[in-house]
Coordinates of C-alpha atoms and ligand atoms in Angstrom, one line a residue:
M21 CA 38.4 -10.1 13.6
V22 CA 35.9 -7.2 13.8
V23 CA 36.8 -3.4 11.9
A24 CA 34.6 -1.3 13.6
I25 CA 33.9 2.3 11.4
D26 CA 31.9 4.7 13.2
G27 CA 31.0 8.5 12.8
P28 CA 27.8 11.0 11.1
A29 CA 26.6 11.0 7.9
G30 CA 28.6 11.7 4.9
A31 CA 32.4 11.2 6.5
G32 CA 32.5 8.5 4.2
K33 CA 32.2 5.2 5.8
S34 CA 30.1 3.3 3.7
T35 CA 32.7 3.9 1.1
V36 CA 35.5 3.5 3.1
A37 CA 34.3 0.0 5.1
R38 CA 33.2 -1.3 1.7
A39 CA 36.7 -0.6 -0.1
V40 CA 38.5 -2.3 3.2
A41 CA 36.5 -5.2 3.1
G42 CA 37.0 -5.6 -0.3
A43 CA 41.0 -5.1 0.0
L44 CA 41.1 -7.3 3.1
G45 CA 38.5 -10.3 2.1
F46 CA 36.1 -9.5 4.9
T47 CA 32.7 -9.2 4.8
Y48 CA 30.9 -5.5 5.1
L49 CA 28.2 -4.8 7.3
D50 CA 25.8 -1.7 6.9
S51 CA 24.4 -1.3 10.4
G52 CA 22.5 1.8 8.9
A53 CA 20.8 -0.1 6.4
M54 CA 18.8 -2.1 8.8
Y55 CA 17.8 1.2 10.8
R56 CA 16.8 2.0 7.0
V57 CA 14.4 -1.0 6.6
V58 CA 13.1 -0.7 10.0
A59 CA 11.7 2.4 9.3
L60 CA 10.2 1.9 5.9
A61 CA 8.6 -1.3 7.0
A62 CA 6.8 1.1 10.0
L63 CA 5.8 4.0 7.1
E64 CA 4.2 1.2 5.2
R65 CA 2.6 -0.5 7.5
G66 CA 1.7 2.5 10.0
L67 CA 3.0 0.7 12.9
E68 CA 5.6 2.0 15.2
P69 CA 9.1 0.9 14.2
G70 CA 9.4 -0.8 17.6
E71 CA 6.7 -2.9 17.4
V72 CA 7.9 -4.1 13.6
A73 CA 11.9 -4.3 14.1
P74 CA 12.1 -7.7 16.1
R75 CA 9.7 -9.2 13.1
L76 CA 11.6 -8.2 10.4
R77 CA 14.0 -11.1 8.6
I78 CA 16.5 -8.8 6.8
D79 CA 19.1 -9.8 4.5
L80 CA 21.9 -7.7 3.6
G81 CA 23.7 -8.6 0.8
E82 CA 24.4 -6.9 -2.6
R83 CA 20.9 -5.9 -2.2
I84 CA 18.9 -5.3 0.5
L85 CA 15.9 -7.5 1.1
V86 CA 12.9 -7.7 4.0
D87 CA 11.3 -10.7 4.5
G88 CA 12.1 -11.7 0.6
R89 CA 11.9 -8.2 -0.9
D90 CA 14.2 -5.8 -2.4
V91 CA 14.1 -2.5 -0.8
T92 CA 17.9 -1.5 -1.7
D93 CA 16.8 1.7 -3.5
A94 CA 13.5 2.5 -1.3
I95 CA 15.6 2.7 2.0
R96 CA 17.4 5.7 0.3
T97 CA 15.0 8.4 -0.1
P98 CA 15.3 11.2 1.9
E99 CA 11.8 10.3 3.7
V100 CA 13.4 6.9 4.9
S101 CA 16.5 8.6 5.8
E102 CA 14.6 11.0 8.6
A103 CA 12.4 8.2 9.7
A104 CA 15.5 5.7 10.0
S105 CA 17.1 8.6 12.3
Q106 CA 13.8 9.0 14.3
A107 CA 13.8 5.4 14.4
A108 CA 17.4 4.7 15.5
A109 CA 16.6 6.8 18.8
E110 CA 13.7 4.0 20.4
P111 CA 15.6 1.4 22.4
L112 CA 13.1 -1.4 21.5
V113 CA 14.5 -0.9 17.8
R114 CA 18.3 -0.9 19.2
E115 CA 17.8 -3.5 21.0
A116 CA 16.7 -5.5 18.3
M117 CA 19.1 -4.4 15.6
V118 CA 21.7 -4.4 18.2
G119 CA 20.9 -8.5 18.8
E120 CA 21.0 -9.7 15.4
Q121 CA 24.4 -7.1 14.2
R122 CA 26.2 -9.0 17.6
R123 CA 25.2 -12.5 16.2
L124 CA 26.3 -11.8 13.1
L125 CA 29.7 -10.3 14.1
S126 CA 30.4 -13.6 16.6
E127 CA 31.9 -15.5 13.7
G128 CA 34.3 -14.3 10.6
D129 CA 35.8 -10.8 9.4
W130 CA 33.8 -8.1 9.5
V131 CA 34.1 -4.9 8.1
A132 CA 31.0 -3.2 10.7
E133 CA 29.9 0.4 10.1
G134 CA 27.3 2.2 11.8
R135 CA 26.8 5.0 14.7
D136 CA 27.8 2.6 17.6
I137 CA 29.4 -0.4 16.4
G138 CA 32.8 0.4 19.0
T139 CA 30.8 1.9 21.6
V140 CA 28.1 -0.8 21.7
V141 CA 27.4 -3.2 19.3
A142 CA 31.3 -4.7 19.5
P143 CA 33.0 -2.7 22.1
G144 CA 35.8 -5.7 21.7
A145 CA 36.8 -5.0 18.2
E146 CA 40.2 -5.1 17.3
V147 CA 40.1 -2.0 15.3
K148 CA 38.0 1.0 15.7
V149 CA 38.1 3.9 13.3
F150 CA 35.7 7.3 14.0
L151 CA 35.5 9.1 10.8
T152 CA 34.6 13.0 10.7
A153 CA 34.5 15.7 8.5
D154 CA 33.7 19.1 8.2
P155 CA 29.7 19.4 7.6
A156 CA 29.6 20.9 4.6
E157 CA 32.0 19.1 2.9
R158 CA 29.9 15.7 4.5
A159 CA 26.7 17.2 2.8
K160 CA 28.3 18.1 -0.5
R161 CA 29.3 14.3 -0.9
R162 CA 25.7 13.0 0.1
A163 CA 24.3 15.7 -2.1
A164 CA 26.5 14.4 -5.0
E165 CA 26.0 11.3 -4.6
L166 CA 22.1 12.1 -4.5
G167 CA 22.0 14.3 -7.1
A168 CA 20.5 17.1 -4.6
D169 CA 20.4 20.2 -3.3
P170 CA 23.7 20.9 -1.2
S171 CA 21.9 23.6 1.2
T172 CA 18.9 21.4 1.5
V173 CA 21.2 18.3 2.7
L174 CA 23.3 20.5 4.6
A175 CA 19.8 21.4 6.7
E176 CA 18.4 17.8 6.8
Q177 CA 21.7 16.8 7.5
A178 CA 22.0 18.9 10.9
I179 CA 18.5 17.6 12.2
R180 CA 20.1 14.2 12.1
D181 CA 23.7 14.9 13.6
E182 CA 21.7 16.6 16.4
R183 CA 19.5 13.6 17.5
D184 CA 22.1 11.0 16.7
R185 CA 24.3 13.0 19.2
N186 CA 22.0 13.5 21.8
R187 CA 19.7 10.6 22.0
A188 CA 19.9 8.9 25.4
H189 CA 20.5 5.6 23.7
S190 CA 23.7 5.0 21.7
P191 CA 24.9 8.1 21.2
L192 CA 27.0 9.1 18.4
E193 CA 30.5 9.5 19.9
A194 CA 34.0 7.8 19.2
A195 CA 34.6 4.7 21.0
D196 CA 37.3 4.4 23.7
G197 CA 40.6 3.8 21.8
A198 CA 39.1 4.8 18.6
V199 CA 41.5 6.6 16.0
V200 CA 39.6 9.8 15.1
L201 CA 40.5 10.4 11.2
D202 CA 39.2 13.8 9.8
T203 CA 38.6 12.9 5.7
T204 CA 37.7 16.3 5.2
D205 CA 40.9 16.9 2.9
L206 CA 41.7 13.4 2.7
T207 CA 40.8 11.3 -0.8
L208 CA 39.1 7.9 -0.4
E209 CA 42.1 6.3 -1.3
Q210 CA 44.4 8.1 1.6
V211 CA 41.5 7.2 4.1
V212 CA 41.2 3.0 2.8
E213 CA 45.3 3.1 3.2
R214 CA 45.3 4.3 6.5
V215 CA 42.3 2.2 7.8
V216 CA 44.2 -1.2 6.3
D217 CA 47.6 -0.2 7.5
L218 CA 45.6 -0.2 11.1
V219 CA 44.1 -3.4 10.7
R220 CA 47.1 -5.4 9.3
A221 CA 49.1 -3.7 12.6
A222 CA 46.7 -5.2 14.7
Ligands
CDP5 O1 25.2 8.0 6.2 P1 23.5 8.4 6.8 O2 23.4 9.1 8.0 O3 22.8 8.7 5.7 O4 22.8 7.3 7.7 P2 23.1 5.5 7.7 O5 24.4 5.0 8.1 O6 22.3 4.8 6.6 O7 21.6 5.3 8.9 C1 20.8 5.4 8.7 C2 19.9 6.1 10.7 O8 20.4 5.1 11.2 C3 21.1 7.5 11.3 O9 20.4 8.4 10.9 C4 21.5 6.9 12.4 O10 20.5 7.7 13.4 C5 21.3 5.4 12.5 N1 22.0 4.5 12.8 C6 22.3 4.1 14.2 O11 21.7 4.6 15.0 N2 22.8 3.8 14.8 C7 23.8 2.7 13.5 N3 24.9 1.6 14.0 C8 23.7 2.7 12.8 C9 23.1 4.0 11.8

């Protein structure tokens, strides 16, 4: 079974997806980490993201490895966030990542989070959730996570949101049949409970 959780940055996807996977004994897939790995590798090698994407061996577990090297922390910098958002708009990058994501999701039980899981990667997912929240609230959460300034995070987030929503390939949008959950005024526990209920009902 596949549970698809999509939505913009800071809506709570990662925390919710991890908790739901833990509660149900499913495996968690962080598709955004894959775009971050591609962006980091391209920056380091001075190459186009579309060139490096098909050649990387990405291991997603407790730690994130690229060709055997631990990049768990290196992919979370603001520089990589911006580069990942740009790399994710490139068709060659998406083709390589979506292929790998479909291969992973073809067997077993998964909670997969991203921007296009319910629309493109796994349109047949049994449960689809689109998490949203007020932009200021999303920036506040992300700033707390990073120990950064909320107004800087809000400005950077707006640029990436805009790019994700308006790109030609796989723009961010709620999938057909997705349950839209606005998490602005909900606690993490409430959101997790809602999603777990949806999975049990399916
Ligand atoms: O949560 P945050 O926006 O910081 O990023 P993320 O989920 O780690 O994803 C990094 C970038 O990859 C995002 O800015 C998206 O543009 C892109 N992405 C995507 O295009 N498709 C996905 N399935 C997941 C992420």
